[in-house]
CSV table of C-alpha atoms and ligand atoms in Angstrom, one decimal:
chain,number,residue,atom,x,y,z
I,170,MET,CA,-54.0,-16.5,126.7
I,171,ILE,CA,-57.1,-18.1,128.1
I,172,LEU,CA,-60.4,-16.5,129.0
I,173,VAL,CA,-62.0,-17.5,132.3
I,174,THR,CA,-65.5,-16.5,133.1
I,175,GLY,CA,-66.5,-16.3,136.8
I,176,GLY,CA,-62.9,-16.1,137.9
I,177,ALA,CA,-63.8,-14.0,141.0
I,178,GLY,CA,-66.0,-16.8,142.5
I,179,PHE,CA,-65.0,-19.7,144.6
I,180,ILE,CA,-63.8,-22.2,142.0
I,181,GLY,CA,-62.9,-19.6,139.4
I,182,SER,CA,-60.5,-17.7,141.7
I,183,ASN,CA,-58.9,-20.9,142.9
I,184,PHE,CA,-58.4,-21.9,139.3
I,185,VAL,CA,-57.0,-18.5,138.2
I,186,ARG,CA,-54.5,-18.4,141.1
I,187,ASP,CA,-53.5,-22.0,140.5
I,188,TRP,CA,-53.1,-21.4,136.7
I,189,LEU,CA,-50.9,-18.4,137.2
I,190,ALA,CA,-48.8,-20.3,139.8
I,191,ARG,CA,-48.1,-23.1,137.3
I,192,SER,CA,-48.0,-21.5,133.9
I,193,ASP,CA,-46.8,-18.3,132.2
I,194,GLU,CA,-49.9,-18.1,130.0
I,195,PRO,CA,-51.9,-15.0,130.8
I,196,VAL,CA,-55.5,-15.1,132.0
I,197,LEU,CA,-58.3,-12.8,130.9
I,198,ASN,CA,-60.8,-13.0,133.8
I,199,LEU,CA,-64.4,-11.9,133.1
I,200,ASP,CA,-66.7,-11.7,136.1
I,201,ALA,CA,-69.8,-9.6,136.9
I,202,LEU,CA,-68.9,-9.5,140.7
I,203,THR,CA,-72.3,-10.6,141.8
I,204,TYR,CA,-72.7,-11.1,145.6
I,205,ALA,CA,-70.8,-14.4,145.1
I,206,GLY,CA,-67.8,-12.9,143.4
I,207,HIS,CA,-65.3,-11.3,145.8
I,208,PRO,CA,-62.4,-9.1,144.6
I,209,ASP,CA,-60.4,-10.2,147.6
I,210,ASN,CA,-60.4,-13.7,146.1
I,211,LEU,CA,-58.0,-12.4,143.5
I,212,ALA,CA,-55.8,-10.3,145.8
I,213,ALA,CA,-52.8,-12.6,145.4
I,214,VAL,CA,-52.9,-11.9,141.6
I,215,ARG,CA,-54.2,-8.4,141.5
I,216,ASP,CA,-50.8,-6.9,140.5
I,217,ASP,CA,-49.7,-9.8,138.3
I,218,PRO,CA,-49.3,-8.5,134.8
I,219,ARG,CA,-50.4,-11.9,133.4
I,220,HIS,CA,-53.8,-11.4,135.0
I,221,LEU,CA,-56.3,-9.1,133.4
I,222,PHE,CA,-59.5,-8.7,135.3
I,223,VAL,CA,-62.6,-7.3,133.5
I,224,HIS,CA,-65.7,-6.4,135.4
I,225,GLY,CA,-68.5,-7.4,133.1
I,226,ASP,CA,-71.4,-9.7,132.4
I,227,ILE,CA,-71.3,-12.8,130.1
I,228,ARG,CA,-74.7,-11.6,128.7
I,229,ASP,CA,-73.0,-8.4,127.3
I,230,ARG,CA,-72.4,-9.5,123.7
I,231,ALA,CA,-70.7,-6.3,122.7
I,232,LEU,CA,-68.2,-6.6,125.6
I,233,LEU,CA,-67.6,-10.3,124.7
I,234,ASP,CA,-67.0,-9.4,121.0
I,235,ALA,CA,-64.5,-6.7,122.0
I,236,LEU,CA,-62.6,-8.9,124.4
I,237,LEU,CA,-62.4,-11.8,122.1
I,238,ALA,CA,-61.3,-9.7,119.2
I,239,SER,CA,-58.6,-7.8,121.1
I,240,HIS,CA,-57.2,-10.7,123.2
I,241,ARG,CA,-57.8,-13.6,120.9
I,242,PRO,CA,-57.8,-16.3,123.6
I,243,ARG,CA,-56.9,-19.9,122.6
I,244,ALA,CA,-59.5,-21.3,125.1
I,245,VAL,CA,-62.4,-20.3,127.2
I,246,LEU,CA,-63.1,-21.8,130.6
I,247,HIS,CA,-66.7,-21.1,131.5
I,248,LEU,CA,-67.4,-21.0,135.2
I,249,ALA,CA,-69.6,-17.9,135.6
I,250,ALA,CA,-73.0,-19.0,137.0
I,251,GLU,CA,-75.5,-18.5,139.7
I,252,SER,CA,-74.6,-21.4,141.9
I,253,HIS,CA,-76.7,-21.7,145.1
I,254,VAL,CA,-79.6,-24.1,145.0
I,255,ASP,CA,-81.5,-22.4,147.8
I,256,ARG,CA,-81.4,-19.1,145.9
I,257,SER,CA,-82.5,-20.8,142.8
I,258,ILE,CA,-85.7,-22.0,144.6
I,259,ALA,CA,-86.4,-18.5,146.0
I,260,GLY,CA,-85.6,-16.8,142.7
I,261,PRO,CA,-85.1,-18.9,139.6
I,262,ALA,CA,-85.0,-16.0,137.1
I,263,ALA,CA,-81.4,-15.0,137.9
I,264,PHE,CA,-80.4,-18.6,137.2
I,265,ILE,CA,-82.1,-18.7,133.8
I,266,GLY,CA,-80.5,-15.3,133.1
I,267,SER,CA,-76.9,-16.1,133.9
I,268,ASN,CA,-76.7,-19.9,133.4
I,269,VAL,CA,-79.0,-20.4,130.4
I,270,VAL,CA,-79.1,-17.0,128.6
I,271,GLY,CA,-75.6,-16.1,129.6
I,272,THR,CA,-74.2,-19.4,128.3
I,273,GLY,CA,-76.1,-18.9,125.1
I,274,VAL,CA,-74.7,-15.4,124.6
I,275,LEU,CA,-71.2,-16.6,125.4
I,276,LEU,CA,-71.5,-19.5,122.9
I,277,GLU,CA,-72.7,-17.2,120.2
I,278,ALA,CA,-69.8,-14.8,120.7
I,279,VAL,CA,-67.2,-17.6,121.0
I,280,LEU,CA,-68.5,-19.2,117.9
I,281,ALA,CA,-68.2,-16.0,115.9
I,282,HIS,CA,-64.6,-15.5,117.3
I,283,TRP,CA,-63.7,-19.1,116.5
I,284,ARG,CA,-64.8,-18.8,112.9
I,285,THR,CA,-62.3,-15.9,112.4
I,286,LEU,CA,-59.3,-18.0,113.5
I,287,PRO,CA,-56.9,-19.5,111.0
I,288,ALA,CA,-57.5,-23.3,110.6
I,289,PRO,CA,-54.7,-24.5,113.0
I,290,ASP,CA,-55.9,-22.1,115.7
I,291,ARG,CA,-59.5,-23.2,115.1
I,292,GLU,CA,-58.5,-26.8,115.6
I,293,ALA,CA,-56.6,-26.1,118.8
I,294,PHE,CA,-59.3,-23.9,120.3
I,295,ARG,CA,-61.3,-25.2,123.3
I,296,PHE,CA,-64.4,-24.1,125.1
I,297,LEU,CA,-64.5,-25.8,128.5
I,298,HIS,CA,-67.9,-25.7,130.2
I,299,VAL,CA,-67.9,-26.3,133.9
I,300,SER,CA,-71.0,-28.2,134.9
I,301,THR,CA,-72.1,-30.2,137.9
I,302,ASP,CA,-73.1,-33.7,139.0
I,303,GLU,CA,-76.5,-32.3,140.0
I,304,VAL,CA,-77.7,-32.5,136.3
I,305,TYR,CA,-78.0,-36.3,136.7
I,306,GLY,CA,-80.5,-35.8,139.5
I,307,ASP,CA,-81.3,-38.1,142.4
I,308,LEU,CA,-79.6,-41.5,142.4
I,309,PRO,CA,-81.4,-44.3,144.3
I,310,PRO,CA,-79.4,-45.7,147.2
I,311,ASP,CA,-78.2,-48.8,145.5
I,312,ALA,CA,-77.8,-47.5,142.0
I,313,PRO,CA,-74.3,-47.4,140.5
I,314,PRO,CA,-72.6,-44.0,140.4
I,315,ALA,CA,-73.6,-42.0,137.3
I,316,THR,CA,-71.5,-42.3,134.2
I,317,GLU,CA,-71.4,-39.5,131.6
I,318,ASP,CA,-74.1,-41.4,129.8
I,319,HIS,CA,-76.6,-41.2,132.7
I,320,PRO,CA,-79.8,-39.5,131.6
I,321,TYR,CA,-80.2,-35.9,132.6
I,322,ALA,CA,-82.8,-35.5,135.4
I,323,PRO,CA,-82.2,-32.2,137.2
I,324,SER,CA,-84.4,-31.5,140.2
I,325,SER,CA,-83.8,-27.8,141.2
I,326,PRO,CA,-84.0,-24.6,139.1
I,327,TYR,CA,-80.2,-24.5,139.6
I,328,SER,CA,-79.5,-27.9,138.2
I,329,ALA,CA,-82.1,-27.4,135.5
I,330,SER,CA,-80.4,-24.2,134.4
I,331,LYS,CA,-77.0,-26.0,134.4
I,332,ALA,CA,-78.5,-28.9,132.4
I,333,ALA,CA,-79.9,-26.4,129.8
I,334,ALA,CA,-76.5,-24.8,129.5
I,335,ASP,CA,-74.9,-28.2,129.0
I,336,HIS,CA,-77.4,-29.0,126.2
I,337,LEU,CA,-76.5,-25.6,124.5
I,338,VAL,CA,-72.8,-26.4,124.7
I,339,GLN,CA,-73.3,-29.9,123.2
I,340,ALA,CA,-75.5,-28.4,120.4
I,341,TRP,CA,-72.8,-25.9,119.5
I,342,HIS,CA,-70.4,-28.8,119.1
I,343,ARG,CA,-72.8,-31.0,117.1
I,344,THR,CA,-74.3,-28.2,114.9
I,345,TYR,CA,-71.4,-25.8,114.4
I,346,GLY,CA,-68.4,-28.0,115.2
I,347,LEU,CA,-67.2,-25.8,118.1
I,348,PRO,CA,-64.5,-27.8,120.0
I,349,VAL,CA,-66.3,-28.0,123.4
I,350,LEU,CA,-65.5,-29.9,126.6
I,351,THR,CA,-67.8,-30.3,129.6
I,352,THR,CA,-66.9,-31.4,133.1
I,353,HIS,CA,-69.4,-32.5,135.8
I,354,SER,CA,-67.9,-31.9,139.2
I,355,SER,CA,-69.1,-32.9,142.6
I,356,ASN,CA,-69.3,-30.6,145.6
I,357,ASN,CA,-66.1,-28.7,146.1
I,358,LEU,CA,-64.3,-28.1,149.4
I,359,GLY,CA,-61.8,-25.3,149.8
I,360,PRO,CA,-61.0,-21.7,150.6
I,361,ARG,CA,-62.9,-18.6,149.4
I,362,GLN,CA,-66.3,-20.0,149.0
I,363,PHE,CA,-69.2,-17.6,149.7
I,364,ALA,CA,-70.4,-17.9,153.2
I,365,GLU,CA,-73.9,-19.0,152.4
I,366,LYS,CA,-72.8,-22.5,151.3
I,367,LEU,CA,-73.0,-25.5,153.6
I,368,VAL,CA,-69.4,-25.7,154.9
I,369,PRO,CA,-68.6,-22.0,155.6
I,370,ARG,CA,-72.1,-21.5,156.9
I,371,MET,CA,-71.8,-24.3,159.4
I,372,ILE,CA,-68.4,-23.0,160.5
I,373,ALA,CA,-69.9,-19.6,161.0
I,374,GLN,CA,-72.8,-21.0,163.0
I,375,ALA,CA,-70.6,-23.2,165.1
I,376,LEU,CA,-68.1,-20.5,166.0
I,377,ALA,CA,-71.0,-18.3,167.2
I,378,GLY,CA,-72.5,-21.1,169.2
I,379,ARG,CA,-75.6,-21.1,167.1
I,380,PRO,CA,-77.7,-24.0,165.8
I,381,LEU,CA,-76.3,-26.1,162.9
I,382,PRO,CA,-79.5,-26.7,160.9
I,383,LEU,CA,-79.5,-29.7,158.5
I,384,TYR,CA,-82.2,-30.3,156.0
I,385,GLY,CA,-84.5,-33.2,156.6
I,386,ASP,CA,-82.7,-36.1,158.3
I,387,GLY,CA,-79.3,-34.9,157.1
I,388,LEU,CA,-78.6,-38.2,155.3
I,389,GLN,CA,-78.3,-36.7,151.8
I,390,GLN,CA,-75.1,-38.2,150.3
I,391,ARG,CA,-72.7,-36.0,148.4
I,392,ASP,CA,-69.2,-36.6,146.9
I,393,TRP,CA,-66.7,-34.0,148.2
I,394,LEU,CA,-63.8,-32.9,146.1
I,395,ASP,CA,-60.9,-30.6,147.1
I,396,VAL,CA,-61.0,-27.5,144.9
I,397,ALA,CA,-57.3,-28.0,144.1
I,398,ASP,CA,-58.2,-31.5,142.6
I,399,HIS,CA,-61.0,-29.9,140.6
I,400,CYS,CA,-58.5,-27.2,139.2
I,401,ALA,CA,-56.1,-30.0,138.2
I,402,ALA,CA,-58.9,-31.8,136.5
I,403,LEU,CA,-59.9,-28.7,134.5
I,404,ARG,CA,-56.3,-28.1,133.4
I,405,ARG,CA,-56.0,-31.8,132.3
I,406,VAL,CA,-59.3,-31.8,130.4
I,407,LEU,CA,-58.3,-28.5,128.7
I,408,GLU,CA,-55.0,-30.0,127.8
I,409,ALA,CA,-56.0,-33.5,126.6
I,410,GLY,CA,-59.8,-33.8,126.6
I,411,ARG,CA,-61.5,-34.9,123.4
I,412,PRO,CA,-63.7,-32.2,121.9
I,413,GLY,CA,-67.4,-33.0,122.3
I,414,ARG,CA,-66.7,-35.3,125.3
I,415,ARG,CA,-68.0,-34.9,128.9
I,416,TYR,CA,-66.0,-35.8,131.9
I,417,ASN,CA,-67.1,-36.6,135.5
I,418,VAL,CA,-64.9,-35.1,138.2
I,419,GLY,CA,-65.4,-36.6,141.6
I,420,SER,CA,-63.3,-37.9,144.6
I,421,GLY,CA,-65.3,-41.0,145.6
I,422,HIS,CA,-65.3,-39.5,149.1
I,423,SER,CA,-69.0,-39.8,149.8
I,424,ARG,CA,-70.4,-38.4,153.0
I,425,SER,CA,-73.9,-37.6,154.2
I,426,ASN,CA,-74.4,-33.9,155.1
I,427,LEU,CA,-74.7,-35.1,158.7
I,428,ALA,CA,-71.4,-36.9,158.6
I,429,LEU,CA,-69.7,-33.9,157.0
I,430,VAL,CA,-71.0,-31.6,159.7
I,431,GLN,CA,-70.1,-34.0,162.5
I,432,ALA,CA,-66.5,-34.2,161.1
I,433,LEU,CA,-66.4,-30.4,161.0
I,434,CYS,CA,-67.5,-30.3,164.6
I,435,THR,CA,-64.8,-32.8,165.7
I,436,LEU,CA,-62.2,-30.6,164.0
I,437,LEU,CA,-63.6,-27.5,165.6
I,438,ASP,CA,-63.5,-29.2,169.0
I,439,GLN,CA,-59.7,-29.6,168.5
I,440,LEU,CA,-58.9,-26.2,167.0
I,441,ARG,CA,-61.5,-24.0,168.7
I,442,PRO,CA,-62.8,-25.9,171.8
I,443,ASP,CA,-66.1,-24.4,173.1
I,444,PRO,CA,-66.4,-24.3,176.9
I,445,ALA,CA,-70.1,-24.9,176.5
I,446,GLY,CA,-69.5,-28.4,175.1
I,447,PRO,CA,-68.8,-30.3,171.9
I,448,HIS,CA,-69.9,-28.4,168.8
I,449,ALA,CA,-72.0,-31.4,167.6
I,450,ARG,CA,-74.5,-30.5,170.4
I,451,LEU,CA,-75.6,-27.7,168.1
I,452,ILE,CA,-76.7,-30.0,165.2
I,453,GLY,CA,-80.4,-29.9,164.6
I,454,PHE,CA,-82.8,-30.8,161.8
I,455,VAL,CA,-85.2,-28.5,159.9
I,456,ALA,CA,-87.9,-29.1,157.2
I,457,ASP,CA,-86.3,-30.5,154.1
I,458,ARG,CA,-85.5,-28.4,151.0
I,459,PRO,CA,-88.2,-28.8,148.3
I,460,GLY,CA,-87.1,-31.2,145.6
I,461,HIS,CA,-84.0,-32.2,147.6
I,462,ASP,CA,-81.9,-34.9,146.0
I,463,ARG,CA,-80.9,-37.7,148.3
I,464,ARG,CA,-77.8,-38.9,146.6
I,465,TYR,CA,-75.3,-37.9,144.0
I,466,ALA,CA,-72.4,-40.2,143.0
I,467,LEU,CA,-70.1,-40.1,140.0
I,468,ASP,CA,-68.4,-42.8,138.0
I,469,THR,CA,-65.0,-41.1,137.2
I,470,ARG,CA,-63.4,-43.9,135.2
I,471,ARG,CA,-63.4,-41.9,132.0
I,472,ILE,CA,-61.2,-39.0,133.3
I,473,ARG,CA,-59.0,-41.5,135.2
I,474,THR,CA,-58.4,-43.9,132.4
I,475,GLU,CA,-58.4,-41.5,129.4
I,476,LEU,CA,-56.7,-38.5,130.9
I,477,GLY,CA,-54.8,-40.0,133.8
I,478,TRP,CA,-56.3,-37.6,136.4
I,479,ALA,CA,-57.0,-38.8,139.9
I,480,PRO,CA,-57.9,-36.9,143.0
I,481,GLN,CA,-54.9,-36.3,145.4
I,482,VAL,CA,-56.4,-34.8,148.5
I,483,PRO,CA,-58.0,-37.0,151.2
I,484,PHE,CA,-61.4,-35.9,152.5
I,485,ASP,CA,-60.1,-35.1,156.0
I,486,THR,CA,-57.2,-33.0,154.7
I,487,ALA,CA,-59.6,-31.1,152.4
I,488,LEU,CA,-62.0,-30.4,155.2
I,489,ALA,CA,-59.3,-29.4,157.7
I,490,ARG,CA,-57.6,-27.1,155.1
I,491,THR,CA,-61.0,-25.4,154.4
I,492,LEU,CA,-61.7,-24.9,158.1
I,493,ARG,CA,-58.3,-23.5,158.8
I,494,TRP,CA,-58.7,-21.0,156.0
I,495,TYR,CA,-62.0,-19.7,157.4
I,496,LEU,CA,-60.5,-19.6,160.9
I,497,ASP,CA,-57.8,-17.4,159.5
I,498,HIS,CA,-60.3,-15.3,157.5
I,499,PRO,CA,-63.2,-14.8,159.9
I,500,GLU,CA,-64.3,-11.7,157.9
I,501,ARG,CA,-65.3,-14.0,155.1
I,502,LEU,CA,-67.8,-15.7,157.4
I,503,ALA,CA,-69.6,-12.5,158.3
I,504,ALA,CA,-71.9,-12.7,155.2
I,505,ALA,CA,-73.3,-16.1,156.4
I,506,PRO,CA,-77.1,-15.7,157.0
I,507,PRO,CA,-77.7,-15.9,160.7
I,508,ALA,CA,-80.4,-18.5,160.9
I,509,GLY,CA,-82.5,-21.0,159.0
I,510,PRO,CA,-81.5,-23.8,156.8
X,218,NAD,P1,-69.6,-19.0,142.7
X,218,NAD,O1,-71.1,-18.6,142.9
X,218,NAD,O2,-68.7,-18.9,143.9
X,218,NAD,O3,-69.0,-18.0,141.6
X,218,NAD,C1,-69.6,-17.7,140.4
X,218,NAD,C2,-69.0,-16.5,139.8
X,218,NAD,O4,-69.6,-16.2,138.6
X,218,NAD,C3,-69.0,-15.3,140.7
X,218,NAD,O5,-67.8,-14.6,140.8
X,218,NAD,C4,-70.0,-14.4,140.0
X,218,NAD,O6,-69.7,-13.0,140.2
X,218,NAD,C5,-69.8,-14.8,138.6
X,218,NAD,N1,-71.0,-14.6,137.7
X,218,NAD,C6,-72.3,-15.0,138.0
X,218,NAD,N2,-73.1,-14.6,137.0
X,218,NAD,C7,-72.3,-13.9,136.1
X,218,NAD,C8,-72.6,-13.3,134.8
X,218,NAD,N3,-73.8,-13.2,134.3
X,218,NAD,N4,-71.6,-12.8,134.2
X,218,NAD,C9,-70.3,-12.8,134.6
X,218,NAD,N5,-70.0,-13.4,135.8
X,218,NAD,C10,-71.0,-13.9,136.5
X,218,NAD,O7,-69.7,-20.4,142.1
X,218,NAD,P2,-68.6,-21.6,142.2
X,218,NAD,O8,-68.9,-22.4,143.3
X,218,NAD,O9,-67.2,-21.0,142.1
X,218,NAD,O10,-69.0,-22.4,140.9
X,218,NAD,C11,-68.3,-22.1,139.6
X,218,NAD,C12,-68.9,-23.0,138.5
X,218,NAD,O11,-68.7,-24.4,138.9
X,218,NAD,C13,-70.4,-22.8,138.4
X,218,NAD,O12,-70.7,-22.9,137.0
X,218,NAD,C14,-71.0,-24.0,139.1
X,218,NAD,O13,-72.2,-24.4,138.6
X,218,NAD,C15,-69.9,-25.1,138.9
X,218,NAD,N6,-69.9,-26.1,140.0
X,218,NAD,C16,-69.7,-25.7,141.3
X,218,NAD,C17,-69.6,-26.7,142.3
X,218,NAD,C18,-69.3,-26.3,143.8
X,218,NAD,O14,-69.2,-27.2,144.6
X,218,NAD,N7,-69.1,-25.0,144.1
X,218,NAD,C19,-69.7,-28.0,142.0
X,218,NAD,C20,-69.9,-28.3,140.6
X,218,NAD,C21,-70.0,-27.4,139.7
């Protein structure tokens, strides 16, 4: 079986559901169910005997040791993290706790487990760490997209904590020989994301006829990847990635936050017309986020050429699919903060 951490969150739950739909291999899913993890994200696999959910924290070494000893996973996919940049600015300690300390405790437990395996199993074992494009920091407007060799330059407590975790993962490979893989994904679009994040939050605001507040001038550029494409990349990297190697995972669909929200407004005008006028009338601008990066962009040639992965979902399809899911699940928008950026 495989062990997935953070499998009740946005990407983790999409990954677990996707995995079980495509493979018979069981999943041990360890998640602390913080505010961002939602048990309903796993409703479709709740009664699946191949899915074993454990409510627990990656910092709980005794729990990790017990789970690893009894289930003996052949791979660990590490997605558990605090993930919201704004929260990291308001309260960095939780990010250092889960992302840095948590990754360190997990690595120690996994290394101890890995060392008990017979040689062929040790060789086949993989620890896949799910990181972000944000560790590369702010890219100047004309700079080429970041390759995996781009220097680390994280700007927010969130990206700094992810960068620290990345370094720990690389050190466990170099020092102890643990067969690790790291992926750097861009922003994901898809169902089941917690309502505080940009896309669900803008949907919630627009449906309520409330302002759509964008940071600064709204021209921050992001690469938007359908979560299904991300899940396919994780499966492929797990299957064929070279231990110690890092892989960028992006779509090449770059949009400013303003363009993204405008596209969302256009879709909403079609699906849920507002008698008061086009939803874009609600777009406004607020003081910029401190340390806000202007641009992220990823060079994805490595994963495309070495592993044959390519994104399949066009941007408009990904956005429309995401919007439709939230329109069908309005209860999942209720947690969106009512005002402010
Ligand atoms: P999320 O916040 O939706 O989910 C994180 C999950 O981790 C939650 O279910 C939470 O309960 C769990 N968790 C948090 N701390 C934990 C701990 N100490 N022990 C056990 N479980 C814990 O996040 P997401 O958007 O699904 O992101 C998943 C991973 O992908 C993260 O590592 C994130 O940095 C990375 N990532 C996300 C994006 C994106 O666009 N969402 C992009 C690139 C990388």
